[in-house]
CSV table of C-alpha atoms and ligand atoms in Angstrom, one decimal:
chain,number,residue,atom,x,y,z
A,1,MET,CA,0.0,0.0,0.0
A,2,ALA,CA,1.3,3.5,-0.8
A,3,ASP,CA,2.6,5.5,2.1
A,4,SER,CA,0.0,8.2,2.7
A,5,ARG,CA,2.7,10.2,4.6
A,6,LEU,CA,4.6,10.7,1.4
A,7,ASP,CA,4.7,14.4,0.4
A,8,GLN,CA,3.4,14.2,-3.1
A,9,SER,CA,4.6,17.8,-3.9
A,10,LYS,CA,8.2,16.6,-3.5
A,11,ILE,CA,7.9,13.5,-5.7
A,12,ILE,CA,9.6,14.2,-9.0
A,13,THR,CA,9.4,11.3,-11.5
A,14,ILE,CA,12.1,10.9,-14.1
A,15,GLU,CA,9.5,11.8,-16.8
A,16,ARG,CA,8.6,15.1,-15.1
A,17,HIS,CA,12.2,15.9,-14.6
A,18,ILE,CA,13.3,15.3,-18.2
A,19,LEU,CA,10.2,17.2,-19.4
A,20,ASP,CA,11.1,20.2,-17.1
A,21,GLU,CA,14.7,20.1,-18.5
A,22,GLN,CA,13.3,20.2,-22.0
A,23,GLN,CA,11.3,23.4,-21.2
A,24,VAL,CA,14.6,25.1,-20.6
A,25,HIS,CA,15.6,24.5,-24.2
A,26,PRO,CA,12.9,26.1,-26.4
A,27,GLU,CA,14.6,24.6,-29.5
A,28,ALA,CA,14.1,21.0,-28.2
A,29,THR,CA,11.9,18.7,-30.2
A,30,GLY,CA,11.4,16.2,-27.5
A,31,ILE,CA,13.3,13.5,-29.3
A,32,LEU,CA,16.2,13.4,-26.8
A,33,THR,CA,13.6,13.3,-24.0
A,34,ASN,CA,12.1,10.2,-25.5
A,35,ILE,CA,15.4,8.5,-25.9
A,36,LEU,CA,16.1,9.1,-22.2
A,37,TYR,CA,12.6,7.5,-21.4
A,38,ASP,CA,13.5,4.6,-23.6
A,39,LEU,CA,16.8,4.1,-21.7
A,40,ALA,CA,15.0,4.4,-18.4
A,41,LEU,CA,12.6,1.7,-19.5
A,42,ALA,CA,15.5,-0.5,-20.6
A,43,GLY,CA,17.1,0.1,-17.2
A,44,LYS,CA,13.9,-1.0,-15.4
A,45,TYR,CA,13.8,-4.2,-17.4
A,46,ILE,CA,17.5,-5.0,-17.0
A,47,ALA,CA,17.1,-4.3,-13.3
A,48,SER,CA,14.2,-6.7,-13.0
A,49,GLN,CA,16.3,-9.4,-14.7
A,50,THR,CA,19.5,-8.8,-12.8
A,51,THR,CA,17.6,-9.1,-9.4
A,52,ARG,CA,16.4,-12.5,-10.6
A,53,ALA,CA,19.8,-13.6,-11.9
A,54,GLY,CA,20.5,-15.9,-9.0
A,55,LEU,CA,17.2,-17.6,-9.4
A,56,SER,CA,16.8,-18.4,-13.0
A,57,ASP,CA,18.9,-20.1,-15.6
A,58,ILE,CA,19.9,-16.9,-17.1
A,59,LEU,CA,22.9,-16.8,-14.7
A,60,GLY,CA,26.1,-18.2,-16.0
A,61,ALA,CA,28.5,-17.9,-18.9
A,62,THR,CA,27.6,-18.7,-22.5
A,63,GLU,CA,30.0,-20.3,-24.8
A,64,ASP,CA,30.5,-17.1,-26.8
A,65,THR,CA,33.3,-14.6,-26.3
A,66,ASN,CA,32.8,-10.9,-27.2
A,67,ILE,CA,35.2,-8.9,-29.3
A,68,GLN,CA,37.3,-8.1,-26.2
A,69,GLY,CA,37.9,-11.8,-25.8
A,70,GLU,CA,35.9,-11.9,-22.6
A,71,THR,CA,33.3,-14.6,-21.8
A,72,VAL,CA,29.9,-13.2,-22.5
A,73,MET,CA,27.4,-13.7,-19.7
A,74,LYS,CA,23.8,-14.4,-20.7
A,75,LEU,CA,22.7,-11.3,-18.8
A,76,ASP,CA,25.0,-9.2,-21.0
A,77,GLN,CA,23.2,-10.5,-24.1
A,78,LEU,CA,19.8,-9.8,-22.6
A,79,ALA,CA,20.8,-6.3,-21.6
A,80,ASP,CA,22.4,-5.7,-25.0
A,81,GLN,CA,19.3,-6.9,-26.9
A,82,THR,CA,16.9,-4.9,-24.6
A,83,ILE,CA,18.6,-1.6,-25.3
A,84,PHE,CA,18.9,-2.3,-29.1
A,85,ARG,CA,15.3,-3.4,-29.5
A,86,LEU,CA,13.8,-0.5,-27.4
A,87,ASN,CA,15.7,1.9,-29.7
A,88,ASP,CA,15.8,0.4,-33.1
A,89,HIS,CA,12.3,1.3,-34.3
A,90,THR,CA,11.6,4.7,-32.8
A,91,GLY,CA,12.9,6.9,-35.6
A,92,ARG,CA,15.0,8.7,-33.1
A,93,ILE,CA,18.4,6.9,-33.6
A,94,ALA,CA,20.6,6.9,-36.7
A,95,VAL,CA,23.0,4.2,-35.6
A,96,MET,CA,24.0,2.4,-32.4
A,97,ALA,CA,27.2,0.7,-31.2
A,98,SER,CA,27.5,-1.6,-28.2
A,99,GLU,CA,30.5,-2.8,-26.3
A,100,GLU,CA,29.3,-6.3,-27.0
A,101,HIS,CA,29.5,-6.0,-30.8
A,102,GLU,CA,32.6,-5.5,-33.0
A,103,HIS,CA,30.8,-3.5,-35.7
A,104,LEU,CA,28.1,-0.8,-35.8
A,105,LEU,CA,24.5,-1.7,-35.1
A,106,HIS,CA,22.4,-0.4,-37.9
A,107,ILE,CA,18.7,0.5,-37.8
A,108,PRO,CA,16.8,-2.3,-39.6
A,109,GLU,CA,15.6,-1.2,-43.0
A,110,SER,CA,12.0,-1.4,-42.2
A,111,PHE,CA,12.3,1.4,-39.5
A,112,PRO,CA,12.9,5.1,-39.9
A,113,ILE,CA,16.3,6.6,-39.2
A,114,GLY,CA,16.7,9.4,-36.7
A,115,LYS,CA,19.2,12.1,-35.9
A,116,TYR,CA,20.9,10.8,-32.7
A,117,VAL,CA,23.7,8.2,-32.1
A,118,LEU,CA,23.6,5.8,-29.2
A,119,LEU,CA,26.7,4.1,-27.8
A,120,TYR,CA,26.2,1.8,-24.9
A,121,ASP,CA,27.9,-0.7,-22.6
A,122,PRO,CA,24.9,-2.9,-21.8
A,123,LEU,CA,26.2,-4.6,-18.6
A,124,ASP,CA,29.4,-3.3,-17.3
A,125,GLY,CA,31.3,-5.1,-14.5
A,126,SER,CA,29.8,-8.4,-15.6
A,127,SER,CA,32.6,-10.5,-14.0
A,128,ASN,CA,30.8,-9.5,-10.8
A,129,ILE,CA,27.5,-11.0,-11.7
A,130,ASP,CA,28.1,-14.3,-10.0
A,131,TYR,CA,29.1,-12.5,-6.7
A,132,ASN,CA,26.1,-10.3,-6.4
A,133,ALA,CA,28.2,-7.0,-6.6
A,134,SER,CA,26.9,-3.9,-8.3
A,135,ILE,CA,26.9,-3.9,-12.1
A,136,GLY,CA,25.6,-1.2,-14.5
A,137,THR,CA,24.7,0.1,-17.9
A,138,ILE,CA,26.5,3.1,-19.4
A,139,PHE,CA,25.1,5.2,-22.3
A,140,ALA,CA,26.3,8.0,-24.5
A,141,ILE,CA,24.2,10.1,-26.9
A,142,TYR,CA,25.5,12.2,-29.7
A,143,LYS,CA,23.9,14.1,-32.6
A,144,ARG,CA,24.7,12.5,-35.9
A,145,LEU,CA,27.2,14.3,-38.1
A,146,SER,CA,26.2,12.7,-41.4
A,147,ILE,CA,23.2,14.4,-43.1
A,148,ASN,CA,21.0,11.5,-44.1
A,149,GLY,CA,20.9,7.7,-44.8
A,150,PRO,CA,22.1,5.2,-42.2
A,151,GLY,CA,24.4,6.5,-39.5
A,152,THR,CA,28.1,6.0,-40.0
A,153,LEU,CA,31.2,5.1,-38.1
A,154,ALA,CA,32.3,8.8,-38.1
A,155,ASP,CA,29.0,9.6,-36.3
A,156,CYS,CA,30.1,7.2,-33.5
A,157,LEU,CA,33.7,8.4,-33.3
A,158,GLN,CA,33.0,11.8,-31.8
A,159,PRO,CA,35.0,13.2,-28.8
A,160,GLY,CA,33.2,13.3,-25.5
A,161,ASN,CA,32.9,17.0,-25.5
A,162,ALA,CA,30.4,16.6,-28.4
A,163,LEU,CA,28.1,14.5,-26.2
A,164,VAL,CA,24.5,15.7,-25.9
A,165,ALA,CA,23.7,13.5,-22.9
A,166,ALA,CA,25.2,10.6,-21.0
A,167,GLY,CA,24.5,8.5,-18.0
A,168,TYR,CA,24.4,5.2,-16.3
A,169,MET,CA,22.1,2.8,-14.5
A,170,ILE,CA,23.5,1.0,-11.5
A,171,TYR,CA,22.0,-2.2,-10.3
A,172,GLY,CA,23.0,-2.5,-6.7
A,173,SER,CA,21.2,-2.4,-3.3
A,174,SER,CA,18.8,-0.2,-5.2
A,175,THR,CA,18.6,0.6,-8.9
A,176,MET,CA,19.6,4.1,-9.8
A,177,LEU,CA,19.7,6.1,-13.1
A,178,VAL,CA,22.2,9.0,-13.2
A,179,TYR,CA,22.3,11.3,-16.2
A,180,SER,CA,23.3,14.7,-17.5
A,181,SER,CA,22.2,16.5,-20.6
A,182,GLY,CA,24.6,19.3,-19.9
A,183,SER,CA,22.8,21.1,-17.1
A,184,GLY,CA,23.8,19.4,-13.9
A,185,VAL,CA,23.9,15.7,-13.0
A,186,HIS,CA,20.8,14.2,-11.6
A,187,GLY,CA,20.2,10.8,-9.9
A,188,PHE,CA,16.9,8.9,-9.7
A,189,THR,CA,16.2,5.8,-7.6
A,190,LEU,CA,13.8,3.2,-8.8
A,191,ASP,CA,10.9,2.7,-6.5
A,192,PRO,CA,10.1,-1.0,-7.0
A,193,MET,CA,6.7,-0.5,-5.5
A,194,ILE,CA,5.5,1.8,-8.3
A,195,GLY,CA,8.1,0.8,-10.9
A,196,GLU,CA,9.2,4.4,-11.4
A,197,PHE,CA,12.5,6.3,-11.1
A,198,LEU,CA,12.1,9.1,-8.6
A,199,LEU,CA,14.5,12.1,-8.2
A,200,THR,CA,16.6,11.4,-5.1
A,201,HIS,CA,19.9,13.1,-6.0
A,202,PRO,CA,19.3,16.5,-7.7
A,203,ASN,CA,22.3,18.5,-8.9
A,204,ILE,CA,25.1,16.1,-7.8
A,205,GLN,CA,28.4,17.7,-7.2
A,206,ILE,CA,31.5,15.7,-6.5
A,207,PRO,CA,32.5,16.6,-2.9
A,208,GLU,CA,35.8,18.6,-2.7
A,209,LYS,CA,37.0,16.7,0.4
A,210,PRO,CA,38.0,13.3,-0.9
A,211,LYS,CA,37.1,10.2,1.0
A,212,TYR,CA,38.4,7.3,-1.0
A,213,TYR,CA,40.8,6.3,-3.8
A,214,SER,CA,39.9,3.4,-6.0
A,215,VAL,CA,42.3,1.3,-8.1
A,216,ASN,CA,43.2,-2.3,-8.7
A,217,HIS,CA,46.3,-2.6,-6.6
A,218,GLY,CA,46.9,-6.1,-7.9
A,219,ASN,CA,48.2,-4.5,-11.1
A,220,GLU,CA,50.8,-2.3,-9.3
A,221,ILE,CA,53.8,-4.1,-10.6
A,222,TYR,CA,52.7,-3.3,-14.2
A,223,TRP,CA,52.2,0.5,-13.6
A,224,SER,CA,54.3,3.3,-14.7
A,225,LYS,CA,56.4,5.2,-12.2
A,226,GLY,CA,54.0,8.1,-12.3
A,227,ALA,CA,51.0,6.0,-11.4
A,228,GLU,CA,53.0,4.4,-8.6
A,229,LYS,CA,54.2,7.7,-7.2
A,230,PHE,CA,50.6,9.1,-7.4
A,231,THR,CA,49.3,6.2,-5.4
A,232,HIS,CA,52.0,6.6,-2.8
A,233,TRP,CA,51.0,10.3,-2.5
A,234,LEU,CA,47.4,9.3,-2.0
A,235,GLN,CA,48.5,6.9,0.7
A,236,GLY,CA,50.5,9.7,2.5
A,237,ILE,CA,53.8,8.1,1.7
A,238,ASP,CA,56.5,10.7,1.0
A,239,SER,CA,53.7,13.4,1.2
A,240,GLU,CA,51.9,15.7,3.6
A,241,GLN,CA,48.6,14.2,2.3
A,242,LYS,CA,46.4,12.6,4.9
A,243,PRO,CA,46.1,8.9,3.7
A,244,LEU,CA,42.9,8.1,1.9
A,245,SER,CA,41.0,4.9,2.4
A,246,LEU,CA,40.9,2.4,-0.5
A,247,ARG,CA,37.7,1.1,-2.0
A,248,TYR,CA,37.6,-1.1,-5.2
A,249,ILE,CA,34.8,-3.3,-6.4
A,250,GLY,CA,36.1,-3.9,-9.9
A,251,SER,CA,32.9,-2.8,-11.4
A,252,LEU,CA,33.3,0.6,-13.1
A,253,VAL,CA,29.8,1.9,-12.6
A,254,GLY,CA,29.9,0.9,-8.9
A,255,ASP,CA,33.4,2.4,-8.4
A,256,PHE,CA,32.5,5.5,-10.3
A,257,HIS,CA,29.1,6.0,-8.5
A,258,ARG,CA,30.8,5.9,-5.1
A,259,THR,CA,33.5,8.3,-6.3
A,260,LEU,CA,30.8,10.7,-7.6
A,261,LEU,CA,28.9,10.7,-4.3
A,262,SER,CA,31.8,10.5,-1.8
A,263,GLY,CA,34.6,12.4,-3.5
A,264,GLY,CA,38.0,11.0,-4.3
A,265,VAL,CA,39.4,9.4,-7.4
A,266,PHE,CA,39.0,6.2,-9.4
A,267,TYR,CA,41.8,5.3,-11.8
A,268,TYR,CA,42.7,2.5,-14.2
A,269,PRO,CA,46.2,3.5,-15.4
A,270,ALA,CA,48.0,2.2,-18.4
A,271,ASP,CA,50.0,-0.9,-17.6
A,272,THR,CA,52.6,-3.2,-19.2
A,273,ARG,CA,50.6,-6.5,-18.9
A,274,ASP,CA,49.6,-6.6,-22.6
A,275,PRO,CA,52.0,-4.9,-24.9
A,276,SER,CA,49.4,-4.8,-27.6
A,277,ILE,CA,47.2,-2.5,-25.6
A,278,PRO,CA,49.6,-0.2,-23.8
A,279,SER,CA,47.0,2.5,-23.2
A,280,GLY,CA,44.8,1.0,-20.4
A,281,LYS,CA,41.9,-1.4,-20.1
A,282,LEU,CA,38.7,0.7,-20.2
A,283,ARG,CA,36.9,1.6,-23.4
A,284,LEU,CA,37.0,5.3,-24.4
A,285,THR,CA,33.7,5.3,-26.3
A,286,TYR,CA,31.5,3.1,-24.1
A,287,GLU,CA,32.9,3.8,-20.6
A,288,ALA,CA,35.5,6.6,-20.2
A,289,ALA,CA,33.8,9.4,-22.3
A,290,PRO,CA,30.3,9.1,-20.9
A,291,LEU,CA,31.5,8.9,-17.3
A,292,SER,CA,33.9,11.8,-17.9
A,293,PHE,CA,30.9,13.9,-19.2
A,294,ILE,CA,29.1,13.1,-15.9
A,295,ALA,CA,32.2,13.9,-13.8
A,296,HIS,CA,32.6,17.2,-15.7
A,297,HIS,CA,29.0,18.3,-15.1
A,298,ALA,CA,29.4,17.4,-11.4
A,299,GLY,CA,32.3,19.7,-11.0
A,300,GLY,CA,34.9,16.9,-11.4
A,301,TYR,CA,37.5,16.1,-14.1
A,302,ALA,CA,38.7,13.1,-16.0
A,303,SER,CA,42.1,12.6,-17.7
A,304,ASP,CA,44.0,9.8,-19.4
A,305,GLY,CA,47.0,11.1,-17.3
A,306,LYS,CA,48.0,13.6,-19.9
A,307,GLN,CA,44.8,15.2,-21.3
A,308,ASN,CA,41.2,15.7,-20.7
A,309,ILE,CA,39.4,12.6,-21.8
A,310,LEU,CA,36.5,14.6,-23.3
A,311,GLU,CA,39.0,16.1,-25.8
A,312,ILE,CA,40.1,12.7,-27.2
A,313,ARG,CA,38.6,11.9,-30.6
A,314,PRO,CA,38.4,8.1,-30.9
A,315,SER,CA,39.9,6.5,-33.9
A,316,SER,CA,38.1,3.1,-33.5
A,317,LEU,CA,34.9,1.9,-31.8
A,318,HIS,CA,36.6,-0.2,-29.2
A,319,GLN,CA,39.6,2.0,-28.4
A,320,ARG,CA,40.9,1.7,-24.9
A,321,THR,CA,42.3,4.4,-22.6
A,322,SER,CA,43.8,4.9,-19.2
A,323,ILE,CA,41.6,7.0,-16.9
A,324,PHE,CA,41.9,9.1,-13.8
A,325,ILE,CA,38.4,10.4,-12.8
A,326,GLY,CA,36.9,12.1,-9.9
A,327,GLU,CA,37.6,15.2,-7.8
A,328,ARG,CA,39.3,17.8,-10.0
A,329,ASN,CA,42.4,18.5,-7.8
A,330,LEU,CA,43.2,14.9,-7.3
A,331,VAL,CA,43.0,14.2,-11.0
A,332,LYS,CA,45.2,17.2,-11.7
A,333,LYS,CA,47.6,15.8,-9.2
A,334,ALA,CA,47.7,12.5,-11.1
A,335,GLU,CA,48.5,14.5,-14.3
A,336,GLU,CA,51.4,16.2,-12.4
A,337,PHE,CA,52.9,12.8,-11.3
A,338,ILE,CA,52.5,11.3,-14.8
A,339,ALA,CA,54.2,14.4,-16.4
A,340,LYS,CA,57.0,14.4,-13.8
A,341,TYR,CA,57.9,10.6,-13.9
A,342,ASP,CA,56.6,9.2,-17.2
A,343,SER,CA,57.6,11.8,-19.8
B,401,FDP,P1,34.4,-6.4,-16.2
B,401,FDP,O1,35.8,-6.8,-16.7
B,401,FDP,O2,33.9,-7.1,-15.0
B,401,FDP,O3,33.4,-6.1,-17.3
B,401,FDP,O4,35.6,-2.7,-18.3
B,401,FDP,C1,35.1,-3.8,-17.7
B,401,FDP,C2,35.4,-3.8,-16.2
B,401,FDP,O5,34.7,-4.9,-15.6
B,401,FDP,C3,35.0,-2.6,-15.4
B,401,FDP,O6,33.7,-2.5,-15.1
B,401,FDP,C4,35.9,-2.6,-14.2
B,401,FDP,O7,36.2,-1.3,-13.7
B,401,FDP,C5,37.1,-3.2,-14.7
B,401,FDP,O8,36.8,-4.0,-15.9
B,401,FDP,C6,37.8,-4.2,-13.7
B,401,FDP,O9,39.0,-4.6,-14.2
B,401,FDP,P2,40.0,-5.5,-13.3
B,401,FDP,O10,39.3,-6.8,-13.0
B,401,FDP,O11,41.2,-5.6,-14.2
B,401,FDP,O12,40.3,-4.7,-12.1
């Protein structure tokens, strides 16, 4: 039964919030608004399936591997198909690309082609599925560059500073959707009783006082001197810095979400494990750029160690990058260490 003590005047649904945002832009056609609804709907469906993962036979690895060579979990496929199918027929999207597919995902010929481009990581952190840790979906929305016809690869290879909107859904102790369309970062929590995302975290700003640093310390022997020295600085070794506590889930959305709300820095530096990918593990287009957009609009900053991630123009769909993301001064400090020790 609904709680009669709830103050109805304070309840802002995601629909109302996105519509209110649209009013601020008189030139808006409502198309972006509808894409965000479609993604929220996809998030609700994926959340409903992830919470059942331990119960049904959808848990577990399939025989397939994705283009990154990782084992594809069945939930990844379900999330991937859900997002594609909810967006393929609406006439809003020109082309899509998913972390699970090597090539572009074109709109089927029977459906109209739109003016936006959607890139997504359907289920990030999927190696955590079996252990009931938070996982998430990341999305990035651009305007197409090509004039007409099916969307192109060039439409997808835009730098993060061309993003129109970006965000993520996190499937954790509760399901949240966090997004920005360029005016603030807003977080909504799914109320499972009514099946609706409600505004719980308006205008998120990364706290200036850092609480945690977040990195996979198991890789330390592969790091550059700059990444190592930066970590020592965070730990208060050879520095005046009060040591920060460490938190690391190994699920990007979960680690980023905590960094966004608690302050601090998350990083996945370049390492020497695999000489064929010297630039880091995370994907620029599906992971780093959209989360950097969120960090930027929450007063934070993201760098690959040398430059603002939002300024990097990808040269391929699955390009990887190193990343330092979170509270601005900490990320700038990382850049200082990289410049000093790794040049
Ligand atoms: P996963 O392999 O579980 O999908 O990019 C994928 C990702 O997880 C990120 O979510 C996470 O931050 C990172 O990889 C974890 O990598 P490590 O296991 O190497 O720490």
